[in-house]
Short mmCIF file of C-alpha atoms in Angstrom, two decimals:
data_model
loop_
_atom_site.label_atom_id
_atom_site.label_comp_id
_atom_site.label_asym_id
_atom_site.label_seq_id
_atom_site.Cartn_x
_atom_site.Cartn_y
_atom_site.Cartn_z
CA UNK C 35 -5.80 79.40 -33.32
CA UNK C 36 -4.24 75.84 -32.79
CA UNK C 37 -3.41 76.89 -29.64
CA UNK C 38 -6.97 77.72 -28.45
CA UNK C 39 -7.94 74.51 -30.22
CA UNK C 40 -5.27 72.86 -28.11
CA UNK C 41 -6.83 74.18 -24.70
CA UNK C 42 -10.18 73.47 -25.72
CA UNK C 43 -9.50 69.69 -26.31
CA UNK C 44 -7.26 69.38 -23.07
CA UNK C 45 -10.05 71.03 -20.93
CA UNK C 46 -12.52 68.65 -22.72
CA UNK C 47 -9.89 65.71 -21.47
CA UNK C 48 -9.57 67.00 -17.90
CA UNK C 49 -13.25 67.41 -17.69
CA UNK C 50 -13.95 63.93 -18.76
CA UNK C 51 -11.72 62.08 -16.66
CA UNK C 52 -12.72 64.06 -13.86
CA UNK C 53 -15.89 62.55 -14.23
CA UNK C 54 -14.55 58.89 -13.31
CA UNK C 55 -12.30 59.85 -10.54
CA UNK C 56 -15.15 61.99 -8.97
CA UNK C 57 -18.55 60.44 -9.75
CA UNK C 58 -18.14 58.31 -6.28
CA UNK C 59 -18.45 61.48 -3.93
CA UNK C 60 -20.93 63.60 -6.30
CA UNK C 61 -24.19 63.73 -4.12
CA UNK C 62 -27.33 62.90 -5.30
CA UNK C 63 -29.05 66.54 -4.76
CA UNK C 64 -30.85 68.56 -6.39
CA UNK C 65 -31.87 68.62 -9.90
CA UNK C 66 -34.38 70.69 -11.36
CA UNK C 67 -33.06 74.25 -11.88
CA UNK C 68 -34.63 77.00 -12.52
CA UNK C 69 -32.18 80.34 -14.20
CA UNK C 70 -31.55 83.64 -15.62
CA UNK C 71 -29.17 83.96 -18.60
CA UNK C 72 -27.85 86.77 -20.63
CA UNK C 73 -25.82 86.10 -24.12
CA UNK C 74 -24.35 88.66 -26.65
CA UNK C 75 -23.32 87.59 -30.22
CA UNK C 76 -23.37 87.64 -33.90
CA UNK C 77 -26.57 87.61 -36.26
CA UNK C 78 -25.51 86.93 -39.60
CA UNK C 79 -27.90 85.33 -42.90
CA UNK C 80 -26.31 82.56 -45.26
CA UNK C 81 -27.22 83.61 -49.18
CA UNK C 82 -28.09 80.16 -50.87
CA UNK C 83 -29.56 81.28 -53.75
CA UNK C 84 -30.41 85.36 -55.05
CA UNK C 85 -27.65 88.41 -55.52
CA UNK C 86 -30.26 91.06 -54.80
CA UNK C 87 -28.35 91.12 -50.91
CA UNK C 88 -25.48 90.51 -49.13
CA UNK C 89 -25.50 89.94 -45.99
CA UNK C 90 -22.88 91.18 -43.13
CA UNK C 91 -22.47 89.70 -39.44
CA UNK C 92 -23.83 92.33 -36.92
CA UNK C 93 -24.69 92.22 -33.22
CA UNK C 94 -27.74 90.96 -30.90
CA UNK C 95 -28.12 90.67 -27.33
CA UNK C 96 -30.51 88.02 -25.26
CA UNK C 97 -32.18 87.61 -22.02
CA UNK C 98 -34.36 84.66 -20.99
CA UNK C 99 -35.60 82.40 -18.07
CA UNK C 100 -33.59 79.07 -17.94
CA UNK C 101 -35.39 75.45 -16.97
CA UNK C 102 -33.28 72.42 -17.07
CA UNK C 103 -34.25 68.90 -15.79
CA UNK C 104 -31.52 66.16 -15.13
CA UNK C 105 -32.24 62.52 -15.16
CA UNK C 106 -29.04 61.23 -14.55
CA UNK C 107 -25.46 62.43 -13.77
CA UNK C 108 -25.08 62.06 -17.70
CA UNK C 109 -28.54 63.58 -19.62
CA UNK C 110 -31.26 66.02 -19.00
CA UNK C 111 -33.20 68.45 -21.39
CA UNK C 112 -31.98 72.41 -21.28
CA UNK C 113 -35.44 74.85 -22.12
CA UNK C 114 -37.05 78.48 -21.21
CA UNK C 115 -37.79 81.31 -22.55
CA UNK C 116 -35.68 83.70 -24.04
CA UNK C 117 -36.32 87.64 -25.38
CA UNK C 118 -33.27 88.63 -28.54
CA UNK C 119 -32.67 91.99 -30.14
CA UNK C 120 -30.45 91.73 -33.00
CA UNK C 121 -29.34 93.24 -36.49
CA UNK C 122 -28.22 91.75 -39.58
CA UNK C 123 -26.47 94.05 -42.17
CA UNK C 124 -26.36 93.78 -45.61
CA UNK C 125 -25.89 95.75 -49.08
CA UNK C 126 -28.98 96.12 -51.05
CA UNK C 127 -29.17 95.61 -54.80
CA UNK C 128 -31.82 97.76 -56.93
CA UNK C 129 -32.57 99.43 -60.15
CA UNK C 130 -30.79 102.63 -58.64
CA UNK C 131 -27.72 100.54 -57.98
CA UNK C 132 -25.84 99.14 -54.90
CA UNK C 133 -27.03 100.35 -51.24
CA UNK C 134 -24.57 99.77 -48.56
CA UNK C 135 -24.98 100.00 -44.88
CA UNK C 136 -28.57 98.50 -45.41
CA UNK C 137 -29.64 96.64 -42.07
CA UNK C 138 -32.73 94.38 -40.53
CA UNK C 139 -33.44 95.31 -37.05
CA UNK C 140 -35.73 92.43 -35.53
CA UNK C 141 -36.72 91.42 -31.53
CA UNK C 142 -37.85 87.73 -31.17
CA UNK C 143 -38.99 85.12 -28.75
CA UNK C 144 -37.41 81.92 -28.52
CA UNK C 145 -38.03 78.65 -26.54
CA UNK C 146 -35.13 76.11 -26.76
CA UNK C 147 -35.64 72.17 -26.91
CA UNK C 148 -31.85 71.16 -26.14
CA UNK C 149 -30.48 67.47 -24.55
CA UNK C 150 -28.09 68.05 -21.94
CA UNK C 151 -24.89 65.38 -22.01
CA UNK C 152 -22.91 66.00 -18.89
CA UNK C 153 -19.33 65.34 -17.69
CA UNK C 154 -19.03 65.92 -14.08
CA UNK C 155 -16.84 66.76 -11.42
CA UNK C 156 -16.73 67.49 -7.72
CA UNK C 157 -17.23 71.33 -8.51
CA UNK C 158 -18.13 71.76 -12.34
CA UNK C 159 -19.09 70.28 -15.20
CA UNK C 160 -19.28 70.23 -18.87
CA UNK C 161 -22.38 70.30 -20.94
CA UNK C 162 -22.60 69.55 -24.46
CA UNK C 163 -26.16 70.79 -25.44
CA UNK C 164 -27.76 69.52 -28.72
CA UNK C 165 -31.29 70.11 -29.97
CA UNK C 166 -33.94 72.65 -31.56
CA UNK C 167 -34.91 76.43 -31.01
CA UNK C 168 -38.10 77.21 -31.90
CA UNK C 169 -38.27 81.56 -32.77
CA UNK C 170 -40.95 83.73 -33.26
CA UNK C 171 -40.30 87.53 -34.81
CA UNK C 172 -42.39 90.10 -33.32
CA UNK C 173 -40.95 92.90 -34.67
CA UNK C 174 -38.51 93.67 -37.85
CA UNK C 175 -37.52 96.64 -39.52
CA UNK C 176 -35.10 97.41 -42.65
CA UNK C 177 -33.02 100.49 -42.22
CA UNK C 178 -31.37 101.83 -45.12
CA UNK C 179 -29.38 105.52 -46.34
CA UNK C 180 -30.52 105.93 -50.33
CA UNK C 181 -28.24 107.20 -53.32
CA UNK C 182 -29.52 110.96 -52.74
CA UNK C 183 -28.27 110.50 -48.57
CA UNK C 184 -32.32 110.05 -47.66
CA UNK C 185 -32.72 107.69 -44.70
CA UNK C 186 -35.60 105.69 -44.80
CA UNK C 187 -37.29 102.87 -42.84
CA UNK C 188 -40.20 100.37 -43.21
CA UNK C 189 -41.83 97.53 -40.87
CA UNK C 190 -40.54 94.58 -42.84
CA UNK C 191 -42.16 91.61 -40.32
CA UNK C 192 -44.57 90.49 -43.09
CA UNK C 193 -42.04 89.71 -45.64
CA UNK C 194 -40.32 87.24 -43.04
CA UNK C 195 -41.27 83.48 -42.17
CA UNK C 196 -41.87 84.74 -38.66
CA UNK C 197 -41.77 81.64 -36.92
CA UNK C 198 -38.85 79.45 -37.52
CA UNK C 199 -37.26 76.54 -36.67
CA UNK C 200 -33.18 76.64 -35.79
CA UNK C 201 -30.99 73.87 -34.82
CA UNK C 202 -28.94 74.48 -32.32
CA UNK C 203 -25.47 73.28 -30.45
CA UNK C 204 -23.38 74.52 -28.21
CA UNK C 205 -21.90 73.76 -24.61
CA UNK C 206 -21.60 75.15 -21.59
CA UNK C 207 -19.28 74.88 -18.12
CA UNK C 208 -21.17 75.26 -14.93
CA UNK C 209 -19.51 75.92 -11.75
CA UNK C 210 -21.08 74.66 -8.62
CA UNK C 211 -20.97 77.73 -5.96
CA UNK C 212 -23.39 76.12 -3.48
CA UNK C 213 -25.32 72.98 -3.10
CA UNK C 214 -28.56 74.96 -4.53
CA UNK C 215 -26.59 77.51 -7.14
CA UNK C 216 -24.57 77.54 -9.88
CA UNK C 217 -22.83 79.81 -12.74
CA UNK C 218 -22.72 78.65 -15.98
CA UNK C 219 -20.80 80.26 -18.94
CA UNK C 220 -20.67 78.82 -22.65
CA UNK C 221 -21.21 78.93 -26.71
CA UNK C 222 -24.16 78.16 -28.68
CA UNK C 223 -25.16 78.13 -32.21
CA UNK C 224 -27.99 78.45 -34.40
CA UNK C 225 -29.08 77.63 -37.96
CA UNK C 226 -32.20 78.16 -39.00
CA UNK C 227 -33.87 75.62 -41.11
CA UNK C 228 -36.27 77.84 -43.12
CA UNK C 229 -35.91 80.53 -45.20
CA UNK C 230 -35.55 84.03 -43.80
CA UNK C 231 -37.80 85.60 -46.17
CA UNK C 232 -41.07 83.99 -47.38
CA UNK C 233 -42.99 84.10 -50.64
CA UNK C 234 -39.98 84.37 -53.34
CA UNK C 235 -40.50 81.86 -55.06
CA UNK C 236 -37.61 80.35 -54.91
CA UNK C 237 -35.66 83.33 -55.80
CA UNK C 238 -33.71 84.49 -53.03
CA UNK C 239 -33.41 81.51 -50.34
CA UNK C 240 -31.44 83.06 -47.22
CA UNK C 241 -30.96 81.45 -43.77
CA UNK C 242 -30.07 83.12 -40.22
CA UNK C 243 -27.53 82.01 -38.37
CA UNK C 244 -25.96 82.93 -35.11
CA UNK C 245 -23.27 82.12 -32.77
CA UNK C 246 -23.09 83.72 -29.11
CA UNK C 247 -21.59 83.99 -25.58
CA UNK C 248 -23.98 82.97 -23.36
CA UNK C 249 -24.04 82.92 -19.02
CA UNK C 250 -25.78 83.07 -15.90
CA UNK C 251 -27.11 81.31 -12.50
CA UNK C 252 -28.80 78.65 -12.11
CA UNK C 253 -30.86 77.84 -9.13
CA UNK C 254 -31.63 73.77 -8.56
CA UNK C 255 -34.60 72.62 -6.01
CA UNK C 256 -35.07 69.16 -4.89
CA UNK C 257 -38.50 69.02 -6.55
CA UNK C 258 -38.96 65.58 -8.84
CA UNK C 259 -35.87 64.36 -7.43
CA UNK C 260 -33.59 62.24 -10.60
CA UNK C 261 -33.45 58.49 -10.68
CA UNK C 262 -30.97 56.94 -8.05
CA UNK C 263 -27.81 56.03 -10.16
CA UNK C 264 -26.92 52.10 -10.23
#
């Protein structure tokens, strides 16, 4: 572990310093890119308040359509449009007793809001990515085995809040394979800021979180060209 801290913060260092001793010869090209990106990760829900669950960390995958705008060397704004299938386990408390294995299978639609802070280089550069997710469930359903080995399964979307709000962080390192492409590969989190499930009452407040492996190509196009730098 403190080694892979270690070789985080040195490539942070290189990256950064880069940026002085190559910001001279970095063309002013172009800058609005358009993408496709992939990510797999973990799904997990954070129990605030409530003992009738708990939850597990299970998988998700995501696809999407990538738009990001620069306005500098330094900032720019990250969005799109992306398409997540995911599962979040958990163990199920009722008057029967304890059922493990339980799980929430959910797709959703997300549109990121995310400022871009760059460090660049001749051939790459690191983003730190900061902002606001904005989700939208369009499908859920709760899976569970019962005490008597019955399987059952029920649509579940109306219990949720739906549409959510997540904050989200992360960074990525894109490498520069042609004047008008890149590949990008990074980590981003999630939180989201409202409860998972709506109308308790205050009785069980849980929150979805998420962290995941994300990548892909970007393709930039000299359309709204960035400011000149001073």
């Amino acid at each position: 572990m403190k080694r892979t801290l270690k070789g985080i913060f040195a490539l942070f260092i290189v990256c950064y310093f880069s940026t002085s001793v190559f910001a001279s010869k970095i063309p002013i090209g172009p800058d609005l890119a358009f993408g496709l990106g992939g990510s797999f990760g973990v799904y997990n829900a954070l129990a605030v308040k409530g003992d009738g669950m708990k939850y597990h960390p299970d998988f998700g995958y995501q696809g999407g359509l990538i738009m990001e705008k620069m306005f500098s060397n330094r900032y720019g704004i990250h969005t799109g449009f992306w398409f997540t299938y995911g599962t979040i386990s958990f163990d199920m408390t009722d008057t029967s007793g304890t059922i493990p294995d339980a799980a929430f299978d959910f797709m959703s639609v997300s549109v990121p809001a995310l400022f871009i802070f760059s460090f660049n280089a001749k051939k790459v550069s690191l983003n730190l990515l900061s902002g606001f997710t904005l989700n939208h469930f369009i499908y859920s359903h709760m899976r569970y085995t019962d005490s008597t080995n019955v399987d059952h399964s029920s649509d579940v979307l109306h219990y949720l809040n739906y549409v959510n709000v997540a904050v989200t962080a992360g960074f990525n390192i894109k490498f520069h394979v042609s004047q008008f492409s890149d590949f990008f590969i990074g980590i981003l989190g999630d939180f989201n800021c409202l409860e998972m499930l709506r109308d308790t009452h205050g009785d069980d407040m849980s929150y979805v979180y998420s962290g995941r492996v994300i990548s892909g190509v970007m393709f930039r196009t000299d359309i709204f060209p960035m400011m000149k730098r001073k």
